[in-house]
PDB file of C-alpha atoms in Angstrom:
ATOM      1  CA  MET A   1     -15.416  88.268  -7.524  1.00  0.00           C
ATOM      2  CA  LYS A   2     -18.014  86.192  -5.699  1.00  0.00           C
ATOM      3  CA  LYS A   3     -19.820  85.429  -8.964  1.00  0.00           C
ATOM      4  CA  LYS A   4     -16.568  84.364 -10.599  1.00  0.00           C
ATOM      5  CA  LEU A   5     -15.673  82.080  -7.672  1.00  0.00           C
ATOM      6  CA  PHE A   6     -19.170  80.546  -7.711  1.00  0.00           C
ATOM      7  CA  ALA A   7     -18.889  79.867 -11.438  1.00  0.00           C
ATOM      8  CA  ILE A   8     -15.540  78.164 -10.955  1.00  0.00           C
ATOM      9  CA  LEU A   9     -16.909  75.982  -8.141  1.00  0.00           C
ATOM     10  CA  MET A  10     -19.940  74.990 -10.220  1.00  0.00           C
ATOM     11  CA  ALA A  11     -17.705  74.052 -13.123  1.00  0.00           C
ATOM     12  CA  MET A  12     -15.597  71.864 -10.845  1.00  0.00           C
ATOM     13  CA  VAL A  13     -18.686  70.115  -9.439  1.00  0.00           C
ATOM     14  CA  MET A  14     -20.060  69.418 -12.924  1.00  0.00           C
ATOM     15  CA  THR A  15     -16.712  68.075 -14.115  1.00  0.00           C
ATOM     16  CA  LEU A  16     -16.455  65.795 -11.082  1.00  0.00           C
ATOM     17  CA  SER A  17     -20.026  64.566 -11.561  1.00  0.00           C
ATOM     18  CA  MET A  18     -19.421  63.742 -15.236  1.00  0.00           C
ATOM     19  CA  THR A  19     -16.238  61.899 -14.325  1.00  0.00           C
ATOM     20  CA  VAL A  20     -18.091  59.744 -11.786  1.00  0.00           C
ATOM     21  CA  VAL A  21     -20.928  59.014 -14.243  1.00  0.00           C
ATOM     22  CA  LEU A  22     -18.584  58.118 -17.080  1.00  0.00           C
ATOM     23  CA  SER A  23     -16.437  56.018 -14.771  1.00  0.00           C
ATOM     24  CA  GLY A  24     -19.504  54.138 -13.569  1.00  0.00           C
ATOM     25  CA  CYS A  25     -20.706  53.523 -17.109  1.00  0.00           C
ATOM     26  CA  GLY A  26     -17.295  52.255 -18.112  1.00  0.00           C
ATOM     27  CA  SER A  27     -17.242  49.777 -15.215  1.00  0.00           C
ATOM     28  CA  ASP A  28     -20.674  48.420 -16.090  1.00  0.00           C
ATOM     29  CA  ASP A  29     -19.763  48.046 -19.749  1.00  0.00           C
ATOM     30  CA  GLU A  30     -16.496  46.312 -18.856  1.00  0.00           C
ATOM     31  CA  ALA A  31     -18.247  43.926 -16.444  1.00  0.00           C
ATOM     32  CA  ALA A  32     -20.897  43.109 -19.047  1.00  0.00           C
ATOM     33  CA  SER A  33     -18.303  42.496 -21.750  1.00  0.00           C
ATOM     34  CA  GLU A  34     -16.375  40.157 -19.455  1.00  0.00           C
ATOM     35  CA  GLY A  35     -19.538  38.359 -18.336  1.00  0.00           C
ATOM     36  CA  THR A  36     -18.737  38.852 -14.641  1.00  0.00           C
ATOM     37  CA  GLU A  37     -22.260  39.670 -13.473  1.00  0.00           C
ATOM     38  CA  THR A  38     -23.055  37.347 -10.577  1.00  0.00           C
ATOM     39  CA  LYS A  39     -26.472  35.668 -10.454  1.00  0.00           C
ATOM     40  CA  GLY A  40     -26.053  34.205  -6.996  1.00  0.00           C
ATOM     41  CA  LYS A  41     -24.529  31.019  -5.648  1.00  0.00           C
ATOM     42  CA  ILE A  42     -24.990  27.269  -5.644  1.00  0.00           C
ATOM     43  CA  ILE A  43     -23.987  24.793  -2.954  1.00  0.00           C
ATOM     44  CA  LEU A  44     -21.960  21.882  -4.361  1.00  0.00           C
ATOM     45  CA  ALA A  45     -21.624  18.897  -2.018  1.00  0.00           C
ATOM     46  CA  THR A  46     -18.754  16.791  -3.265  1.00  0.00           C
ATOM     47  CA  THR A  47     -16.033  14.364  -2.260  1.00  0.00           C
ATOM     48  CA  THR A  48     -12.715  15.301  -0.728  1.00  0.00           C
ATOM     49  CA  SER A  49     -10.980  13.746  -3.739  1.00  0.00           C
ATOM     50  CA  THR A  50     -12.322  16.321  -6.210  1.00  0.00           C
ATOM     51  CA  LYS A  51     -11.035  19.079  -3.931  1.00  0.00           C
ATOM     52  CA  ASP A  52      -7.797  17.498  -2.676  1.00  0.00           C
ATOM     53  CA  SER A  53      -6.811  16.643  -6.244  1.00  0.00           C
ATOM     54  CA  GLY A  54      -6.998  20.340  -7.165  1.00  0.00           C
ATOM     55  CA  LEU A  55      -9.553  19.724  -9.921  1.00  0.00           C
ATOM     56  CA  LEU A  56     -12.240  22.048  -8.573  1.00  0.00           C
ATOM     57  CA  ASP A  57      -9.804  24.916  -8.091  1.00  0.00           C
ATOM     58  CA  ALA A  58      -8.795  24.471 -11.725  1.00  0.00           C
ATOM     59  CA  ILE A  59     -12.236  24.349 -13.350  1.00  0.00           C
ATOM     60  CA  LEU A  60     -14.791  26.148 -11.153  1.00  0.00           C
ATOM     61  CA  PRO A  61     -13.615  29.674 -12.057  1.00  0.00           C
ATOM     62  CA  GLU A  62     -14.543  28.853 -15.651  1.00  0.00           C
ATOM     63  CA  PHE A  63     -18.037  27.813 -14.553  1.00  0.00           C
ATOM     64  CA  THR A  64     -18.547  31.101 -12.700  1.00  0.00           C
ATOM     65  CA  LYS A  65     -17.221  33.057 -15.661  1.00  0.00           C
ATOM     66  CA  GLU A  66     -19.541  31.284 -18.113  1.00  0.00           C
ATOM     67  CA  THR A  67     -22.721  31.154 -16.042  1.00  0.00           C
ATOM     68  CA  GLY A  68     -22.480  33.862 -13.370  1.00  0.00           C
ATOM     69  CA  TRP A  69     -23.014  31.406 -10.501  1.00  0.00           C
ATOM     70  CA  ASP A  70     -20.567  31.403  -7.605  1.00  0.00           C
ATOM     71  CA  VAL A  71     -19.979  27.984  -6.037  1.00  0.00           C
ATOM     72  CA  ASP A  72     -19.827  27.182  -2.326  1.00  0.00           C
ATOM     73  CA  VAL A  73     -17.986  23.851  -2.155  1.00  0.00           C
ATOM     74  CA  VAL A  74     -18.701  21.516   0.756  1.00  0.00           C
ATOM     75  CA  SER A  75     -16.035  18.812   0.637  1.00  0.00           C
ATOM     76  CA  VAL A  76     -17.096  15.657   2.501  1.00  0.00           C
ATOM     77  CA  GLY A  77     -17.419  11.939   1.828  1.00  0.00           C
ATOM     78  CA  SER A  78     -19.880  10.782  -0.831  1.00  0.00           C
ATOM     79  CA  GLY A  79     -22.218   9.388   1.824  1.00  0.00           C
ATOM     80  CA  GLU A  80     -22.349  12.669   3.711  1.00  0.00           C
ATOM     81  CA  ALA A  81     -22.763  14.611   0.460  1.00  0.00           C
ATOM     82  CA  MET A  82     -25.805  12.508  -0.445  1.00  0.00           C
ATOM     83  CA  GLU A  83     -27.171  12.931   3.065  1.00  0.00           C
ATOM     84  CA  MET A  84     -26.919  16.695   2.561  1.00  0.00           C
ATOM     85  CA  GLY A  85     -28.889  16.264  -0.649  1.00  0.00           C
ATOM     86  CA  GLU A  86     -31.555  14.203   1.109  1.00  0.00           C
ATOM     87  CA  ASN A  87     -31.875  16.932   3.741  1.00  0.00           C
ATOM     88  CA  GLY A  88     -32.111  19.690   1.134  1.00  0.00           C
ATOM     89  CA  GLU A  89     -28.839  21.250   2.303  1.00  0.00           C
ATOM     90  CA  ALA A  90     -27.144  21.275  -1.111  1.00  0.00           C
ATOM     91  CA  ASP A  91     -28.169  22.093  -4.669  1.00  0.00           C
ATOM     92  CA  VAL A  92     -26.033  19.648  -6.636  1.00  0.00           C
ATOM     93  CA  LEU A  93     -23.796  16.651  -5.871  1.00  0.00           C
ATOM     94  CA  LEU A  94     -20.545  15.440  -7.455  1.00  0.00           C
ATOM     95  CA  VAL A  95     -19.846  12.037  -5.907  1.00  0.00           C
ATOM     96  CA  HIS A  96     -18.236   8.644  -6.575  1.00  0.00           C
ATOM     97  CA  SER A  97     -20.246   5.830  -5.086  1.00  0.00           C
ATOM     98  CA  PRO A  98     -22.402   4.459  -7.953  1.00  0.00           C
ATOM     99  CA  ALA A  99     -24.379   1.904  -5.943  1.00  0.00           C
ATOM    100  CA  SER A 100     -25.303   4.478  -3.307  1.00  0.00           C
ATOM    101  CA  GLU A 101     -26.033   7.054  -6.009  1.00  0.00           C
ATOM    102  CA  LYS A 102     -28.551   4.666  -7.574  1.00  0.00           C
ATOM    103  CA  GLU A 103     -30.263   4.254  -4.202  1.00  0.00           C
ATOM    104  CA  TYR A 104     -30.304   8.038  -3.824  1.00  0.00           C
ATOM    105  CA  VAL A 105     -31.977   8.541  -7.207  1.00  0.00           C
ATOM    106  CA  ASP A 106     -34.401   5.634  -6.710  1.00  0.00           C
ATOM    107  CA  GLY A 107     -35.369   7.182  -3.379  1.00  0.00           C
ATOM    108  CA  GLY A 108     -36.703  10.286  -5.151  1.00  0.00           C
ATOM    109  CA  HIS A 109     -33.990  12.640  -3.934  1.00  0.00           C
ATOM    110  CA  ALA A 110     -32.822  13.722  -7.409  1.00  0.00           C
ATOM    111  CA  ASP A 111     -34.523  15.862 -10.037  1.00  0.00           C
ATOM    112  CA  GLU A 112     -36.124  14.459 -13.177  1.00  0.00           C
ATOM    113  CA  ASP A 113     -32.801  13.905 -14.988  1.00  0.00           C
ATOM    114  CA  GLY A 114     -31.323  11.750 -12.243  1.00  0.00           C
ATOM    115  CA  ARG A 115     -27.629  10.934 -12.306  1.00  0.00           C
ATOM    116  CA  MET A 116     -25.132  11.569 -15.120  1.00  0.00           C
ATOM    117  CA  ASP A 117     -21.631  10.127 -15.591  1.00  0.00           C
ATOM    118  CA  VAL A 118     -18.889  12.775 -15.453  1.00  0.00           C
ATOM    119  CA  MET A 119     -15.459  11.142 -15.261  1.00  0.00           C
ATOM    120  CA  TYR A 120     -13.514   8.254 -13.799  1.00  0.00           C
ATOM    121  CA  ASN A 121     -10.109   7.248 -12.560  1.00  0.00           C
ATOM    122  CA  ASP A 122      -9.080   4.380 -10.311  1.00  0.00           C
ATOM    123  CA  PHE A 123      -8.034   3.440  -6.819  1.00  0.00           C
ATOM    124  CA  VAL A 124      -4.530   2.405  -5.804  1.00  0.00           C
ATOM    125  CA  VAL A 125      -3.122   0.618  -2.767  1.00  0.00           C
ATOM    126  CA  ILE A 126      -0.217   2.626  -1.385  1.00  0.00           C
ATOM    127  CA  GLY A 127       2.315   1.768   1.279  1.00  0.00           C
ATOM    128  CA  PRO A 128       5.900   2.144   2.501  1.00  0.00           C
ATOM    129  CA  GLU A 129       8.998   1.365   0.476  1.00  0.00           C
ATOM    130  CA  ALA A 130       9.874  -1.468   2.870  1.00  0.00           C
ATOM    131  CA  ASP A 131       6.489  -3.109   2.169  1.00  0.00           C
ATOM    132  CA  PRO A 132       6.473  -5.444   5.211  1.00  0.00           C
ATOM    133  CA  ALA A 133       3.249  -7.150   4.072  1.00  0.00           C
ATOM    134  CA  GLY A 134       4.624  -7.965   0.621  1.00  0.00           C
ATOM    135  CA  VAL A 135       1.782  -6.172  -1.151  1.00  0.00           C
ATOM    136  CA  ALA A 136       3.955  -5.610  -4.224  1.00  0.00           C
ATOM    137  CA  ASP A 137       3.858  -9.383  -4.781  1.00  0.00           C
ATOM    138  CA  HIS A 138       0.173  -8.868  -5.621  1.00  0.00           C
ATOM    139  CA  SER A 139       0.642  -5.725  -7.719  1.00  0.00           C
ATOM    140  CA  ASP A 140      -2.614  -6.088  -9.707  1.00  0.00           C
ATOM    141  CA  ASP A 141      -4.767  -8.125  -7.303  1.00  0.00           C
ATOM    142  CA  ALA A 142      -6.554  -5.960  -4.745  1.00  0.00           C
ATOM    143  CA  VAL A 143      -8.069  -8.873  -2.824  1.00  0.00           C
ATOM    144  CA  ALA A 144      -4.698 -10.588  -2.446  1.00  0.00           C
ATOM    145  CA  ALA A 145      -3.093  -7.279  -1.442  1.00  0.00           C
ATOM    146  CA  PHE A 146      -5.651  -6.668   1.318  1.00  0.00           C
ATOM    147  CA  THR A 147      -5.322 -10.278   2.483  1.00  0.00           C
ATOM    148  CA  ALA A 148      -1.553  -9.892   2.786  1.00  0.00           C
ATOM    149  CA  ILE A 149      -1.967  -6.718   4.865  1.00  0.00           C
ATOM    150  CA  LYS A 150      -4.354  -8.417   7.289  1.00  0.00           C
ATOM    151  CA  ASP A 151      -2.308 -11.631   7.524  1.00  0.00           C
ATOM    152  CA  ASN A 152       0.754  -9.563   8.436  1.00  0.00           C
ATOM    153  CA  GLU A 153      -1.311  -7.225  10.646  1.00  0.00           C
ATOM    154  CA  SER A 154       0.460  -4.262   9.060  1.00  0.00           C
ATOM    155  CA  ILE A 155      -0.953  -0.820   9.780  1.00  0.00           C
ATOM    156  CA  PHE A 156      -3.869   0.003   7.465  1.00  0.00           C
ATOM    157  CA  VAL A 157      -5.413   3.483   7.671  1.00  0.00           C
ATOM    158  CA  SER A 158      -9.083   3.559   6.695  1.00  0.00           C
ATOM    159  CA  ARG A 159     -10.999   6.680   5.693  1.00  0.00           C
ATOM    160  CA  ALA A 160     -13.847   5.396   7.914  1.00  0.00           C
ATOM    161  CA  ASP A 161     -16.029   8.320   6.843  1.00  0.00           C
ATOM    162  CA  ASP A 162     -18.732   6.761   4.641  1.00  0.00           C
ATOM    163  CA  SER A 163     -17.013   8.229   1.583  1.00  0.00           C
ATOM    164  CA  GLY A 164     -16.891   6.588  -1.823  1.00  0.00           C
ATOM    165  CA  THR A 165     -13.328   5.522  -1.075  1.00  0.00           C
ATOM    166  CA  HIS A 166     -14.367   4.039   2.264  1.00  0.00           C
ATOM    167  CA  LYS A 167     -17.212   2.130   0.613  1.00  0.00           C
ATOM    168  CA  LYS A 168     -14.783   0.807  -2.009  1.00  0.00           C
ATOM    169  CA  GLU A 169     -12.355  -0.290   0.724  1.00  0.00           C
ATOM    170  CA  LEU A 170     -15.130  -2.134   2.570  1.00  0.00           C
ATOM    171  CA  SER A 171     -16.205  -3.850  -0.652  1.00  0.00           C
ATOM    172  CA  ILE A 172     -12.658  -5.193  -1.110  1.00  0.00           C
ATOM    173  CA  TRP A 173     -12.557  -6.564   2.439  1.00  0.00           C
ATOM    174  CA  GLU A 174     -15.935  -8.169   1.783  1.00  0.00           C
ATOM    175  CA  LYS A 175     -14.706  -9.623  -1.508  1.00  0.00           C
ATOM    176  CA  ALA A 176     -11.737 -11.081   0.385  1.00  0.00           C
ATOM    177  CA  GLU A 177     -14.161 -12.462   3.010  1.00  0.00           C
ATOM    178  CA  LEU A 178     -12.234 -10.684   5.743  1.00  0.00           C
ATOM    179  CA  THR A 179     -13.264  -8.452   8.656  1.00  0.00           C
ATOM    180  CA  PRO A 180     -10.677  -5.743   9.367  1.00  0.00           C
ATOM    181  CA  GLU A 181     -10.314  -5.271  13.118  1.00  0.00           C
ATOM    182  CA  GLY A 182      -7.576  -4.938  15.681  1.00  0.00           C
ATOM    183  CA  ASP A 183      -4.885  -2.450  16.575  1.00  0.00           C
ATOM    184  CA  TRP A 184      -3.423  -2.651  13.068  1.00  0.00           C
ATOM    185  CA  TYR A 185      -6.653  -1.255  11.545  1.00  0.00           C
ATOM    186  CA  VAL A 186      -6.773   2.518  12.090  1.00  0.00           C
ATOM    187  CA  GLU A 187     -10.080   4.320  11.469  1.00  0.00           C
ATOM    188  CA  ALA A 188      -9.182   7.912  10.677  1.00  0.00           C
ATOM    189  CA  ALA A 189     -12.599   9.452   9.929  1.00  0.00           C
ATOM    190  CA  ALA A 190     -10.777  11.940   7.704  1.00  0.00           C
ATOM    191  CA  GLY A 191     -10.429  13.086   4.108  1.00  0.00           C
ATOM    192  CA  MET A 192      -8.126  11.459   1.579  1.00  0.00           C
ATOM    193  CA  GLY A 193      -5.301  13.981   1.778  1.00  0.00           C
ATOM    194  CA  ASP A 194      -5.146  13.727   5.575  1.00  0.00           C
ATOM    195  CA  VAL A 195      -5.303   9.928   5.425  1.00  0.00           C
ATOM    196  CA  ILE A 196      -2.346   9.771   3.024  1.00  0.00           C
ATOM    197  CA  THR A 197      -0.340  11.987   5.394  1.00  0.00           C
ATOM    198  CA  MET A 198      -1.322   9.827   8.375  1.00  0.00           C
ATOM    199  CA  THR A 199      -0.416   6.646   6.500  1.00  0.00           C
ATOM    200  CA  ASP A 200       3.002   8.082   5.717  1.00  0.00           C
ATOM    201  CA  GLU A 201       3.591   8.995   9.362  1.00  0.00           C
ATOM    202  CA  LYS A 202       2.613   5.481  10.502  1.00  0.00           C
ATOM    203  CA  GLU A 203       4.493   3.774   7.632  1.00  0.00           C
ATOM    204  CA  GLY A 204       1.320   1.892   6.857  1.00  0.00           C
ATOM    205  CA  TYR A 205      -0.973   1.138   3.935  1.00  0.00           C
ATOM    206  CA  THR A 206      -4.165   2.698   2.631  1.00  0.00           C
ATOM    207  CA  LEU A 207      -6.481   2.847  -0.369  1.00  0.00           C
ATOM    208  CA  SER A 208      -6.483   6.130  -2.306  1.00  0.00           C
ATOM    209  CA  ASP A 209      -8.057   7.489  -5.434  1.00  0.00           C
ATOM    210  CA  ARG A 210      -5.313   8.058  -7.991  1.00  0.00           C
ATOM    211  CA  ALA A 211      -6.017  11.780  -8.429  1.00  0.00           C
ATOM    212  CA  THR A 212      -5.473  12.671  -4.780  1.00  0.00           C
ATOM    213  CA  TRP A 213      -2.452  10.385  -4.649  1.00  0.00           C
ATOM    214  CA  LEU A 214      -0.825  12.162  -7.579  1.00  0.00           C
ATOM    215  CA  ASN A 215      -1.531  15.550  -6.026  1.00  0.00           C
ATOM    216  CA  VAL A 216      -0.454  14.706  -2.467  1.00  0.00           C
ATOM    217  CA  GLY A 217       1.708  11.593  -2.602  1.00  0.00           C
ATOM    218  CA  GLY A 218       4.823  13.340  -3.842  1.00  0.00           C
ATOM    219  CA  ASN A 219       5.236  14.843  -0.385  1.00  0.00           C
ATOM    220  CA  THR A 220       5.446  11.400   1.235  1.00  0.00           C
ATOM    221  CA  ALA A 221       7.740   8.373   1.261  1.00  0.00           C
ATOM    222  CA  LEU A 222       4.881   6.103   0.162  1.00  0.00           C
ATOM    223  CA  LYS A 223       4.537   4.397  -3.216  1.00  0.00           C
ATOM    224  CA  ILE A 224       1.892   2.604  -5.250  1.00  0.00           C
ATOM    225  CA  LEU A 225       2.103  -1.138  -4.565  1.00  0.00           C
ATOM    226  CA  CYS A 226      -1.103  -2.432  -6.159  1.00  0.00           C
ATOM    227  CA  GLU A 227      -3.086  -0.975  -9.063  1.00  0.00           C
ATOM    228  CA  LYS A 228      -5.035  -1.703 -12.257  1.00  0.00           C
ATOM    229  CA  ASP A 229      -6.745  -4.859 -11.066  1.00  0.00           C
ATOM    230  CA  PRO A 230      -8.057  -6.476 -14.305  1.00  0.00           C
ATOM    231  CA  SER A 231     -11.273  -7.479 -12.518  1.00  0.00           C
ATOM    232  CA  GLY A 232     -12.323  -3.814 -12.423  1.00  0.00           C
ATOM    233  CA  LEU A 233     -12.492  -3.878  -8.631  1.00  0.00           C
ATOM    234  CA  LEU A 234     -10.416  -0.682  -8.393  1.00  0.00           C
ATOM    235  CA  ASN A 235     -12.467   1.360 -10.875  1.00  0.00           C
ATOM    236  CA  ASN A 236     -13.658   4.763  -9.608  1.00  0.00           C
ATOM    237  CA  GLN A 237     -16.610   6.410 -11.407  1.00  0.00           C
ATOM    238  CA  TYR A 238     -17.935   9.909 -10.600  1.00  0.00           C
ATOM    239  CA  GLY A 239     -21.460  11.185 -11.207  1.00  0.00           C
ATOM    240  CA  VAL A 240     -23.353  14.485 -10.956  1.00  0.00           C
ATOM    241  CA  ILE A 241     -26.856  14.732  -9.485  1.00  0.00           C
ATOM    242  CA  CYS A 242     -29.171  17.718  -9.092  1.00  0.00           C
ATOM    243  CA  VAL A 243     -31.062  17.673  -5.804  1.00  0.00           C
ATOM    244  CA  ASN A 244     -34.843  17.388  -6.102  1.00  0.00           C
ATOM    245  CA  PRO A 245     -36.062  21.016  -5.965  1.00  0.00           C
ATOM    246  CA  ASP A 246     -39.191  19.902  -4.096  1.00  0.00           C
ATOM    247  CA  LYS A 247     -37.025  19.385  -0.992  1.00  0.00           C
ATOM    248  CA  ASN A 248     -37.470  23.012   0.017  1.00  0.00           C
ATOM    249  CA  GLU A 249     -37.787  26.520  -1.393  1.00  0.00           C
ATOM    250  CA  ASN A 250     -34.075  27.221  -0.846  1.00  0.00           C
ATOM    251  CA  ILE A 251     -32.868  24.728  -3.461  1.00  0.00           C
ATOM    252  CA  ASN A 252     -31.259  26.629  -6.346  1.00  0.00           C
ATOM    253  CA  HIS A 253     -32.397  24.281  -9.097  1.00  0.00           C
ATOM    254  CA  GLU A 254     -31.582  26.711 -11.900  1.00  0.00           C
ATOM    255  CA  GLY A 255     -27.974  27.012 -10.763  1.00  0.00           C
ATOM    256  CA  ALA A 256     -27.701  23.273 -10.105  1.00  0.00           C
ATOM    257  CA  LYS A 257     -28.993  22.512 -13.600  1.00  0.00           C
ATOM    258  CA  ASP A 258     -26.526  24.960 -15.104  1.00  0.00           C
ATOM    259  CA  PHE A 259     -23.724  23.159 -13.252  1.00  0.00           C
ATOM    260  CA  GLN A 260     -24.852  19.697 -14.320  1.00  0.00           C
ATOM    261  CA  ASN A 261     -25.144  20.721 -17.960  1.00  0.00           C
ATOM    262  CA  TRP A 262     -21.822  22.556 -17.795  1.00  0.00           C
ATOM    263  CA  ILE A 263     -19.768  19.733 -16.288  1.00  0.00           C
ATOM    264  CA  VAL A 264     -20.943  17.202 -18.887  1.00  0.00           C
ATOM    265  CA  SER A 265     -20.501  19.647 -21.786  1.00  0.00           C
ATOM    266  CA  GLU A 266     -17.838  19.035 -24.404  1.00  0.00           C
ATOM    267  CA  SER A 267     -15.741  22.060 -23.396  1.00  0.00           C
ATOM    268  CA  THR A 268     -15.666  21.147 -19.695  1.00  0.00           C
ATOM    269  CA  GLN A 269     -14.994  17.493 -20.439  1.00  0.00           C
ATOM    270  CA  LYS A 270     -11.961  18.704 -22.365  1.00  0.00           C
ATOM    271  CA  LEU A 271     -10.828  20.753 -19.341  1.00  0.00           C
ATOM    272  CA  ILE A 272     -11.173  17.694 -17.100  1.00  0.00           C
ATOM    273  CA  GLY A 273      -9.211  15.534 -19.525  1.00  0.00           C
ATOM    274  CA  GLU A 274      -6.371  18.047 -19.629  1.00  0.00           C
ATOM    275  CA  TYR A 275      -6.099  18.552 -15.875  1.00  0.00           C
ATOM    276  CA  GLY A 276      -2.854  17.144 -14.460  1.00  0.00           C
ATOM    277  CA  VAL A 277      -1.210  16.257 -17.767  1.00  0.00           C
ATOM    278  CA  GLU A 278       1.300  19.087 -17.718  1.00  0.00           C
ATOM    279  CA  GLU A 279       2.238  18.686 -14.043  1.00  0.00           C
ATOM    280  CA  TYR A 280       2.010  14.921 -13.560  1.00  0.00           C
ATOM    281  CA  GLY A 281       2.429  13.581 -17.076  1.00  0.00           C
ATOM    282  CA  GLU A 282      -1.053  12.030 -17.037  1.00  0.00           C
ATOM    283  CA  ALA A 283      -4.654  13.102 -16.615  1.00  0.00           C
ATOM    284  CA  LEU A 284      -5.965  12.781 -13.073  1.00  0.00           C
ATOM    285  CA  PHE A 285      -9.481  12.080 -14.348  1.00  0.00           C
ATOM    286  CA  ILE A 286     -10.766  10.607 -17.604  1.00  0.00           C
ATOM    287  CA  PRO A 287     -13.942  12.384 -18.805  1.00  0.00           C
ATOM    288  CA  ASN A 288     -16.730  10.028 -19.882  1.00  0.00           C
ATOM    289  CA  ALA A 289     -19.995  11.989 -19.939  1.00  0.00           C
ATOM    290  CA  LYS A 290     -22.408  10.502 -22.451  1.00  0.00           C
TER     291      LYS A 290
END
């Protein structure tokens, strides 16, 4: 009886062991076939507009699926993102401040391939329906629109965070030969989505990238009052830069390079060009990698 019981127990153990082994093999094969093996992670320092617009949530899972790299996104202004790159605190940058990007590359902070164009959209001046400054009278003239806001001392909410949008705003004030100051000029030191919300609450004006506006603006009473300046002053170009791997031993240059090559590839450019069309009736970004 004891021998028979022992034999039964041994048979059960062997069956259980085989089940575990086969189950494990099946999981490995399934993971390999789906390409879900993770290599590690990269740190992407980028602007709030790429995150607030929803673009990164839409496309980054495809990057991980194709390459095996997970992405830690640090969403800040372009200036802060480039500062992270200079300090060796990020692997790759996706930013929208071309003049500053050129300085960054010229300063030796990028790898040998430098900066690459990725996509563009444009900036828009948004404000309340009542439009007390009469910005709509200058619907395609950014300088005139900003001048009208200052002359009327209407509330203007500035990003004030050294972002690409903030730099663009300052360049328009400079072009208008005006210095924004006073109680009417509110420095938020915040991301684009938060600034749009604040502008709505204050019934004021602000400058926004079109992508974030389309994604967030529908929840406000604001509207576009000035856009598509023929001078090109409201253009908004994005670029991708791999951080110089000589910064420190922690830079994941392999992963950064995979990201740079991926985001300018034909398939990803197609993804970018399709993003927003179904929901908003227009693309939020226009791909233009060379």
